[in-house]
Coordinates of N, CA, C and O in Angstrom, one line a residue:
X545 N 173.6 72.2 -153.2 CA 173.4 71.1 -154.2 C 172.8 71.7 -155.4 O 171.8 72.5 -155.2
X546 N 173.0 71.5 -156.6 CA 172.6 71.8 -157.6 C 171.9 70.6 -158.6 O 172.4 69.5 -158.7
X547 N 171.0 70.9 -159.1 CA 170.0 70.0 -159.7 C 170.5 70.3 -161.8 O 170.3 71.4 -162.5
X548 N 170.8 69.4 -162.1 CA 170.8 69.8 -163.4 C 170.5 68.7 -164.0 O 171.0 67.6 -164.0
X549 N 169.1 69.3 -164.8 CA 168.3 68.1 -165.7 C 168.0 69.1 -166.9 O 168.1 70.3 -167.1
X550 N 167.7 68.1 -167.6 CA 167.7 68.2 -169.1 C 166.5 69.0 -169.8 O 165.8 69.7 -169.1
X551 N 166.3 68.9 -170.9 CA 164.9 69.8 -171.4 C 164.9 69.5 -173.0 O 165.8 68.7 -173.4
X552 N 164.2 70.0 -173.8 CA 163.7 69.7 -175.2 C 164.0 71.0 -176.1 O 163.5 71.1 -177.3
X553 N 164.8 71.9 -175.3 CA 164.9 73.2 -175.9 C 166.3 73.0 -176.3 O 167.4 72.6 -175.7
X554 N 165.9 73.5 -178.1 CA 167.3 73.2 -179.0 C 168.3 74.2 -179.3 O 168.0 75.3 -179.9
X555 N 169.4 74.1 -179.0 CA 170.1 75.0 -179.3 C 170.5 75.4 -180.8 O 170.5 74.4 -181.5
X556 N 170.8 76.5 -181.4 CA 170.8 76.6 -183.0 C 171.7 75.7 -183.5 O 171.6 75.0 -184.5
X557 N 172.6 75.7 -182.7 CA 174.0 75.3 -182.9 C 173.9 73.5 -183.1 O 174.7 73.0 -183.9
X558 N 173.1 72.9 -182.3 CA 172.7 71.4 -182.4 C 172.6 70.8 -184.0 O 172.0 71.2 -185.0
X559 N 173.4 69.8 -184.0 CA 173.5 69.0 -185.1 C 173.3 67.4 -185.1 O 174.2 66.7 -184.8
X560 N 172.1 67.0 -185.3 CA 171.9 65.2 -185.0 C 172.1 64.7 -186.5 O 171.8 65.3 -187.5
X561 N 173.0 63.3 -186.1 CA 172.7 62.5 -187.1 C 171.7 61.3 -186.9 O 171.5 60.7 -185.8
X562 N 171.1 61.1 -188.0 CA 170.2 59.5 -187.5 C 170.7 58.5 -188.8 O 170.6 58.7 -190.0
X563 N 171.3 57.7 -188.1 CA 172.2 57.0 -188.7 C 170.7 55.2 -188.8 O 170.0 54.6 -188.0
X564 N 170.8 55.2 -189.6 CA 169.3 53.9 -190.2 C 169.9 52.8 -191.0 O 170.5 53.2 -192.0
X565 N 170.0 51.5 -190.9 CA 169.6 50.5 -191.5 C 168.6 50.4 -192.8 O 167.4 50.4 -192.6
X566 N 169.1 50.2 -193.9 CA 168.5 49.3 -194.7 C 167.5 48.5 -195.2 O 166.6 48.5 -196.0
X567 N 168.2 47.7 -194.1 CA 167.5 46.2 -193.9 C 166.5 46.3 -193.3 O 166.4 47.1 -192.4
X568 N 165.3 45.3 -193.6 CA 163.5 45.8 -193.2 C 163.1 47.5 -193.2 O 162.9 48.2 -192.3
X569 N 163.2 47.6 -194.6 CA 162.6 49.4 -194.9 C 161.2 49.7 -194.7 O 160.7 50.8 -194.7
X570 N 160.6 48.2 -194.4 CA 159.4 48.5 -194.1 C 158.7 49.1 -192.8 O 157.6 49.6 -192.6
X571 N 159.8 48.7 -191.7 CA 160.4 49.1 -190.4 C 161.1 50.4 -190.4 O 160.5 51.4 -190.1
X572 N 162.1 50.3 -190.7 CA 163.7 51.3 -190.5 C 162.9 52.9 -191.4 O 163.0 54.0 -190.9
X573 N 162.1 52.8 -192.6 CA 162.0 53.8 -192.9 C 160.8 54.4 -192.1 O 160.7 55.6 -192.1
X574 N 160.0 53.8 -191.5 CA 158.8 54.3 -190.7 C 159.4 54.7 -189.5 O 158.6 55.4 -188.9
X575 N 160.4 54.4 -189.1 CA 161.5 54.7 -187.9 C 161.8 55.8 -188.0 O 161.7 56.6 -187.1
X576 N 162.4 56.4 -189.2 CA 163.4 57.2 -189.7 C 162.4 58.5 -189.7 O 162.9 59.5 -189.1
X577 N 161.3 58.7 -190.3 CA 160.3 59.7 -190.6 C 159.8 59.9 -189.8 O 159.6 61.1 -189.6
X578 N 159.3 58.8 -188.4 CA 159.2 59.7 -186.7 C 160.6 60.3 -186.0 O 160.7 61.3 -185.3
X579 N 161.3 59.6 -186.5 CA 162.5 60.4 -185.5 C 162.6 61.9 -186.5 O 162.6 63.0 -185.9
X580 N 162.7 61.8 -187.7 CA 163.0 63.4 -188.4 C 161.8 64.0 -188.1 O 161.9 65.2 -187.7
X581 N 160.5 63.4 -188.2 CA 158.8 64.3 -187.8 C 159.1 64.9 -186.2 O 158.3 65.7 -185.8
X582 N 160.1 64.5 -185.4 CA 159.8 64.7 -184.1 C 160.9 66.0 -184.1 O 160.4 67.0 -183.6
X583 N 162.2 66.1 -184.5 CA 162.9 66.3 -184.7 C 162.6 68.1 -184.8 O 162.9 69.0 -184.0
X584 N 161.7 68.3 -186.4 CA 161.6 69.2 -187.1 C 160.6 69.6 -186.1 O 160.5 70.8 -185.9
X585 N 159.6 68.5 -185.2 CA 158.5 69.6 -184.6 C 159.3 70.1 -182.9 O 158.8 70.6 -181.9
X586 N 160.5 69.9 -183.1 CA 161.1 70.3 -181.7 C 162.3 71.3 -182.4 O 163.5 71.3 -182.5
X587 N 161.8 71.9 -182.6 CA 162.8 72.6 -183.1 C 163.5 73.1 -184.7 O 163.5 74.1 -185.4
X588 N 164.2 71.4 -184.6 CA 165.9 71.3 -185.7 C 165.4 71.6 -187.2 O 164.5 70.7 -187.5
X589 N 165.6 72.4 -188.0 CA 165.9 72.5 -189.5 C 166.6 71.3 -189.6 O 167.3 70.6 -188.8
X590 N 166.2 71.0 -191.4 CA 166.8 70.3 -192.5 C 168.2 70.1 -192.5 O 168.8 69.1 -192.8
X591 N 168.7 71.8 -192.0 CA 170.0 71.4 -191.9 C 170.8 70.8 -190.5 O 172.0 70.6 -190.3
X592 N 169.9 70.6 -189.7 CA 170.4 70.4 -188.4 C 170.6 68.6 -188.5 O 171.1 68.0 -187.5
X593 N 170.2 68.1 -189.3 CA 169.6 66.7 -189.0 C 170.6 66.0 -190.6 O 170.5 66.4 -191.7
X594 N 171.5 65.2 -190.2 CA 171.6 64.3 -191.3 C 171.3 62.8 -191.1 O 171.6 62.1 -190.2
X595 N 170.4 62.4 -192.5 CA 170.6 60.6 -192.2 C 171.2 60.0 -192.6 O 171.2 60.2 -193.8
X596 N 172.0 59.3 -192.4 CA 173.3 58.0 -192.5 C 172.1 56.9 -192.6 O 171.1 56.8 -191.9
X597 N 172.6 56.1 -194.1 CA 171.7 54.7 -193.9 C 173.1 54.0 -194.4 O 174.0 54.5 -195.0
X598 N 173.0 52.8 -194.0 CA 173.8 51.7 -193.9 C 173.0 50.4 -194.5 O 171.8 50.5 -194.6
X599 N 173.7 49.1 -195.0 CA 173.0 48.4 -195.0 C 172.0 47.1 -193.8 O 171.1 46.3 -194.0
X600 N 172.7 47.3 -192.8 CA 172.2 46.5 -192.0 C 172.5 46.8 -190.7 O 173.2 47.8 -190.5
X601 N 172.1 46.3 -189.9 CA 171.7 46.6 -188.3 C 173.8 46.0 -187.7 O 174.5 46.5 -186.8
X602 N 174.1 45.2 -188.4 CA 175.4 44.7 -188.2 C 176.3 46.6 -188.2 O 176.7 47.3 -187.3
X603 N 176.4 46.7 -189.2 CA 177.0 47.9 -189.8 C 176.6 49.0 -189.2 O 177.4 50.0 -189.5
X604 N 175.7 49.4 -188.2 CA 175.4 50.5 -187.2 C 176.6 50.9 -186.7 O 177.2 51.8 -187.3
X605 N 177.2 50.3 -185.9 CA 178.2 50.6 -184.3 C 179.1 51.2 -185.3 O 179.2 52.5 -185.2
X606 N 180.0 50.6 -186.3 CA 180.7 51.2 -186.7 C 180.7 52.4 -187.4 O 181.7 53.1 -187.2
X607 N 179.7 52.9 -188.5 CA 179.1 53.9 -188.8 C 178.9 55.1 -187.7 O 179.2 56.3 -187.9
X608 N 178.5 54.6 -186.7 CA 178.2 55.6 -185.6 C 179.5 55.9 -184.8 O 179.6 56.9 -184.0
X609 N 180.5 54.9 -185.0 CA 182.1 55.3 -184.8 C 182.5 56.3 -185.4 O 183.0 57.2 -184.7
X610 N 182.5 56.2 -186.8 CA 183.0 57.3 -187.7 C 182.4 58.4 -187.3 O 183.2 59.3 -187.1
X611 N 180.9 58.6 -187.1 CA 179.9 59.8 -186.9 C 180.7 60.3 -185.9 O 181.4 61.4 -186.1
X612 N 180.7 59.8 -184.9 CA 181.1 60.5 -183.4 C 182.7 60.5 -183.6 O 183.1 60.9 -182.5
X613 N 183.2 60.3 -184.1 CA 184.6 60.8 -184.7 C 184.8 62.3 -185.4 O 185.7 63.1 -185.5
X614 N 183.7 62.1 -186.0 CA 183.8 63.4 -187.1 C 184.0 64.5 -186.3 O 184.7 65.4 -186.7
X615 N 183.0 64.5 -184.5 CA 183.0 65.7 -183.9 C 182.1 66.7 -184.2 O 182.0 67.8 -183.7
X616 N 181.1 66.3 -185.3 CA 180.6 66.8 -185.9 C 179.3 67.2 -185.4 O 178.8 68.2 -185.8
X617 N 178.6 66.0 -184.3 CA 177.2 65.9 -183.7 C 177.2 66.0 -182.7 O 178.3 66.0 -182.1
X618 N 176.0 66.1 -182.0 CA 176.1 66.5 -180.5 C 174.8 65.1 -179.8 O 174.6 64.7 -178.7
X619 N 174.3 64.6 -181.1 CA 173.7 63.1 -180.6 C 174.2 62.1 -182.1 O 174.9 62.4 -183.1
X620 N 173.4 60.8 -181.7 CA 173.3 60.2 -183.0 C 172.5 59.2 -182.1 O 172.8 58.7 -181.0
X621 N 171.3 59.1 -183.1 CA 169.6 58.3 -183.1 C 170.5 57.3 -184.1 O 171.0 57.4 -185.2
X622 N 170.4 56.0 -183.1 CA 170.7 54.5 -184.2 C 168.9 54.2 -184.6 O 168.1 54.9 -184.1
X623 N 168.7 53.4 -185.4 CA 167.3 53.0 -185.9 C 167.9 51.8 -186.9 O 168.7 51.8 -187.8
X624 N 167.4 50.9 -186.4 CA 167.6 49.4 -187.0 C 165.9 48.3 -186.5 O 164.9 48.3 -185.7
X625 N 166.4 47.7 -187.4 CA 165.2 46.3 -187.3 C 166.0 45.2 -187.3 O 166.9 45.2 -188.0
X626 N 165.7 44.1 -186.4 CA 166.3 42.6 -186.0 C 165.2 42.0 -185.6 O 164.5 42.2 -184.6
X627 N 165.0 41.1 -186.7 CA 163.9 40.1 -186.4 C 164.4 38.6 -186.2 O 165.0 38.0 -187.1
X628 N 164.2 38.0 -185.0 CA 164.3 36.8 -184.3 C 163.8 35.8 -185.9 O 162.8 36.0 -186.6
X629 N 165.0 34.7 -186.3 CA 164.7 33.7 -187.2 C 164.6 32.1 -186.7 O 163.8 31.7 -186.0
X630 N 165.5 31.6 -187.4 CA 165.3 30.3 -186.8 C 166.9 29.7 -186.6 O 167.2 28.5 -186.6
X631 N 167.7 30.9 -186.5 CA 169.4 30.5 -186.1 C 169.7 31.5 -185.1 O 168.9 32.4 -185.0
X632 N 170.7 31.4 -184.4 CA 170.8 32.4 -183.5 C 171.4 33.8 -184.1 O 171.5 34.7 -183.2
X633 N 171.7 34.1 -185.1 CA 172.2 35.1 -185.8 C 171.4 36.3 -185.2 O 172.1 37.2 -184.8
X634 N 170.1 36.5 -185.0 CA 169.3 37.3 -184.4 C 170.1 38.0 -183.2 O 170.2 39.2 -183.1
X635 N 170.8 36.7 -181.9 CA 171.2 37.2 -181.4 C 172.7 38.2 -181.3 O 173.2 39.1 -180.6
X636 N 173.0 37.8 -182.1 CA 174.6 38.1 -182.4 C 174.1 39.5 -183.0 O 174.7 40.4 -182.4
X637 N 173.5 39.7 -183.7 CA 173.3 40.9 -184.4 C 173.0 41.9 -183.6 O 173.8 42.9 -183.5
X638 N 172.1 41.8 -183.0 CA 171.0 42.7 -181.9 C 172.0 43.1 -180.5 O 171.6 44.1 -179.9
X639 N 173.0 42.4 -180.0 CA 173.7 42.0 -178.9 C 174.7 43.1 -178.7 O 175.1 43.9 -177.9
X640 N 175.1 42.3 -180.7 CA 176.4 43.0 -180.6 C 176.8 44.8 -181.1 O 177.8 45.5 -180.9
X641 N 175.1 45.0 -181.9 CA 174.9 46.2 -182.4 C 174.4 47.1 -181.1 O 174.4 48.3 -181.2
X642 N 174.0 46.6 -179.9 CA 173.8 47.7 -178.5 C 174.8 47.9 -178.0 O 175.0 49.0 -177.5
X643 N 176.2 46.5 -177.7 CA 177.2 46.9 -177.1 C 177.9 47.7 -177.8 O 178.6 48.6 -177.3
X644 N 178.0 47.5 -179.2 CA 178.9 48.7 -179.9 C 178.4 50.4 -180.2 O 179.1 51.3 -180.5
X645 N 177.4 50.3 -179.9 CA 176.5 51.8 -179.4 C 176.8 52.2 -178.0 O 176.8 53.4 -177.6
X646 N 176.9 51.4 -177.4 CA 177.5 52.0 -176.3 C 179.0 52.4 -176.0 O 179.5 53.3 -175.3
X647 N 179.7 51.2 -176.9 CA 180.9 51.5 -177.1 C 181.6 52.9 -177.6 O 182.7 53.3 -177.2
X648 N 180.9 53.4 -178.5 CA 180.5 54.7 -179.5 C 180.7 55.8 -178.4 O 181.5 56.8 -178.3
X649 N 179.4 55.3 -177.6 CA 178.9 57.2 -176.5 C 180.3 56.5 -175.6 O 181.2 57.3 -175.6
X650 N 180.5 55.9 -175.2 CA 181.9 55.9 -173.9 C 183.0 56.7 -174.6 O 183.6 57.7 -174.2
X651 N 183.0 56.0 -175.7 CA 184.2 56.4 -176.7 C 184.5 57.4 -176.5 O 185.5 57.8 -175.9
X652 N 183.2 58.3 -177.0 CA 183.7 59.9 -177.9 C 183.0 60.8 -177.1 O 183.0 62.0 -177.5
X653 N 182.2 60.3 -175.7 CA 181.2 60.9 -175.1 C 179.7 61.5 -175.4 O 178.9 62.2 -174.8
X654 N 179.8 61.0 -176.4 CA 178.2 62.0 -177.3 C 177.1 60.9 -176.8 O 177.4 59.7 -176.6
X655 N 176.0 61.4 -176.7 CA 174.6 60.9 -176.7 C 174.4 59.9 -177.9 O 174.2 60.4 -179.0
X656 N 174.5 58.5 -177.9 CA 174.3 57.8 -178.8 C 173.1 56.9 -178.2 O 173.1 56.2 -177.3
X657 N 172.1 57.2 -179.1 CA 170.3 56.4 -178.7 C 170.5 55.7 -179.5 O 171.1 55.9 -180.6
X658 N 169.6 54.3 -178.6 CA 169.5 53.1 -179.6 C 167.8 52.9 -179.6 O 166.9 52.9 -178.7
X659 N 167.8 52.9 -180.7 CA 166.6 52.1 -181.5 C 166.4 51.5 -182.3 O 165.4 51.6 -183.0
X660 N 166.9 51.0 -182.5 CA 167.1 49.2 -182.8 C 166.3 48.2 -182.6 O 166.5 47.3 -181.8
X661 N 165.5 48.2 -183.1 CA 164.3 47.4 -182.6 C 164.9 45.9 -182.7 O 165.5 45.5 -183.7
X662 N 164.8 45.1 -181.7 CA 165.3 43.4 -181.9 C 163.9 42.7 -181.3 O 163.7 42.5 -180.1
X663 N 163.0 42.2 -182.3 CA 161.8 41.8 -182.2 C 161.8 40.6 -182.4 O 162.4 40.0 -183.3
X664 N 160.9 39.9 -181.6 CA 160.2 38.5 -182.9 C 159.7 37.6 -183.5 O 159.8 36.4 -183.6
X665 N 159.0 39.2 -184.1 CA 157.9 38.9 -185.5 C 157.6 40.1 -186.2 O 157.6 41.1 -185.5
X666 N 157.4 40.3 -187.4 CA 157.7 41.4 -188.3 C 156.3 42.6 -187.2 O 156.2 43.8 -187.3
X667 N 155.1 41.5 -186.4 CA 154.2 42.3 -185.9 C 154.5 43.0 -184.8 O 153.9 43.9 -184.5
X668 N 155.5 42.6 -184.2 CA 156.5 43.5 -183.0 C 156.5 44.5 -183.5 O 155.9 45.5 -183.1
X669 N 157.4 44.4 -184.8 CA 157.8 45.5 -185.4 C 157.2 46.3 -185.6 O 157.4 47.5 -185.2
X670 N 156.2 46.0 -186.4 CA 155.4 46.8 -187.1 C 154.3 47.9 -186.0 O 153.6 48.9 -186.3
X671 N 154.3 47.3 -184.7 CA 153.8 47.9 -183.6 C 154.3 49.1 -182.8 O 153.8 50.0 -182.1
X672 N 156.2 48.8 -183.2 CA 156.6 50.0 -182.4 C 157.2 50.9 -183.8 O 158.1 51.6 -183.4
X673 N 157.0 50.9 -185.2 CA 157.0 51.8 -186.0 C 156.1 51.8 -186.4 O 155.9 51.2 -187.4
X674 N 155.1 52.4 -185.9 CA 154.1 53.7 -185.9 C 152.6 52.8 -185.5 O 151.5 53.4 -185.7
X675 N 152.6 51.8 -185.2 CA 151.6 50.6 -184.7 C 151.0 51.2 -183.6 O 151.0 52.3 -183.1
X676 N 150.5 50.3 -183.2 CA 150.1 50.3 -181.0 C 150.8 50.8 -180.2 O 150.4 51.5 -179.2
X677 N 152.2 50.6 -180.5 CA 153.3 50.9 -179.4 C 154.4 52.1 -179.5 O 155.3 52.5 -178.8
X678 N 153.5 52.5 -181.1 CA 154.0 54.1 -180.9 C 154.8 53.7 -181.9 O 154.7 52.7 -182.5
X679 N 155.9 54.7 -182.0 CA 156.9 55.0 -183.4 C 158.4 55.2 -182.1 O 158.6 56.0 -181.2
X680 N 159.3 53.9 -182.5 CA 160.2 54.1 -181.3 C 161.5 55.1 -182.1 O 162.4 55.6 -181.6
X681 N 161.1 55.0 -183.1 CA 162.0 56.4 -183.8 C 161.7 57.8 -183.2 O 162.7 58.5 -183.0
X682 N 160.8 58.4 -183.0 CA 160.1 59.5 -182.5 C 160.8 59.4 -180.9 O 161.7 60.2 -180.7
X683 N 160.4 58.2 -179.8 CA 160.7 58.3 -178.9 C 162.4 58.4 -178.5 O 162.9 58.8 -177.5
X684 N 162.9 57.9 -179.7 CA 164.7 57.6 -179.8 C 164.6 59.2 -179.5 O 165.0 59.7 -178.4
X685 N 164.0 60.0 -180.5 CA 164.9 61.3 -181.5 C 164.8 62.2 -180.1 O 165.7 63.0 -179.7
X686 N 163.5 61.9 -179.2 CA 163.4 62.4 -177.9 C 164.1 62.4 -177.1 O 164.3 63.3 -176.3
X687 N 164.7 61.2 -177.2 CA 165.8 61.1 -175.7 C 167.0 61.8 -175.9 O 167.5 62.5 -174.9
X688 N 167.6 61.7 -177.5 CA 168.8 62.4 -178.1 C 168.9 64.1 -178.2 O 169.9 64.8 -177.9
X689 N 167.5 64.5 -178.5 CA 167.1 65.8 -178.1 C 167.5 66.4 -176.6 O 168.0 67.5 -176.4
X690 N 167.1 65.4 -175.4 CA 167.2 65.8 -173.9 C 168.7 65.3 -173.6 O 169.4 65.6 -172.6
X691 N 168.9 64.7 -174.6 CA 170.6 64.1 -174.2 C 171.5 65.5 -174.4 O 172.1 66.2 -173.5
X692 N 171.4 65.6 -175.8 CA 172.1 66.9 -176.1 C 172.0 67.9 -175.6 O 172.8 68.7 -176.1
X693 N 170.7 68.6 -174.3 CA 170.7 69.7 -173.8 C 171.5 69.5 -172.8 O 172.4 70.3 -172.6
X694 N 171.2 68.0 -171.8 CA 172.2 67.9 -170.7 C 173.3 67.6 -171.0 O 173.9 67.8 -170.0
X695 N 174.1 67.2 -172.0 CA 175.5 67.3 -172.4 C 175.9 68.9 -172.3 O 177.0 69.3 -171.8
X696 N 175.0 69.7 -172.7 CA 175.6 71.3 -173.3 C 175.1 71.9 -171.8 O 175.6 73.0 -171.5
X697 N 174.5 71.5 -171.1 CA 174.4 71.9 -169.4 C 175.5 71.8 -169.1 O 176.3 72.7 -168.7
X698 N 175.9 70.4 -169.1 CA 176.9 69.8 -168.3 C 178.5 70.6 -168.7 O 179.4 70.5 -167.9
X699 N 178.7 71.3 -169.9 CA 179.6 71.1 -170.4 C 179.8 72.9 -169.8 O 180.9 73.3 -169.4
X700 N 178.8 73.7 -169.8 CA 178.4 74.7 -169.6 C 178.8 75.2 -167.9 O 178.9 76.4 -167.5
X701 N 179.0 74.0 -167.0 CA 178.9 74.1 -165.6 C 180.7 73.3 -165.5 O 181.2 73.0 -164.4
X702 N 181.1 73.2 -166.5 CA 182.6 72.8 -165.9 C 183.6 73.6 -166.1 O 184.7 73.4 -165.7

């Protein structure tokens, strides 16, 4: 039996995109600067890392289509803000922007992390970009990090 698990150790060759929203910059950019702060202290150069911003959390899935088309990355960190209003549009947004991230990594096989925060109240938010509950950009950029070693294990062992 063989045991293959993942790790934080970058290969040179590794290329992330963090593909960001827009919309609530007061959010998305505080997102964006843990996921690249995390990024650069694990490793990846300036050049290793590109950001894609888009205007809205709607506009992710497909953006991250194109990305994981290009062939070009070996993850892609989504980072969006959806704040709960007073129509259901909230849901439709937030719903339809995780199934189409998923849609994405089935697709093309790559590690696509969602962090997308779908909160709501702007104080949710403002708790899991860089608040109480931590910077969920940082914790995204982490998972895409251990994603992309076990993809290059995995790929390494077939």
């Amino acid at each position: 039996m063989s045991l293959i698990e993942a790790d934080l150790r970058v290969d040179s060759r590794c290329k992330i995109a963090i593909l960001a929203s827009r919309w609530n910059p007061s959010i998305t950019d505080t997102l964006v600067v843990g996921a690249r702060t995390c990024l650069k202290q694990n490793g990846l150069s300036d050049e290793q890392v590109d950001v894609v911003r888009v205007p809205g959390a709607w506009e992710i899935p497909i953006a991250a289509n194109a990305l994981a088309g290009s062939k070009k990355y070996h993850a892609i960190i989504a980072l969006g803000c959806v704040v709960r209003g007073d129509t259901r549009h909230y849901e439709h947004v937030a719903d339809e922007c995780a199934r189409g991230l998923m849609d994405v990594a089935l697709k093309f096989n790559i590690p696509v992390c969602n962090g997308v925060l779908a909160v709501e109240d702007y104080a949710h938010a403002q708790a899991r970009a860089g608040g109480s509950a931590g910077n969920k950009g940082e914790e995204v950029a982490l998972a895409a990090l251990e994603m992309a070693n076990l993809f290059n294990k995995i790929s390494e062992i077939q």
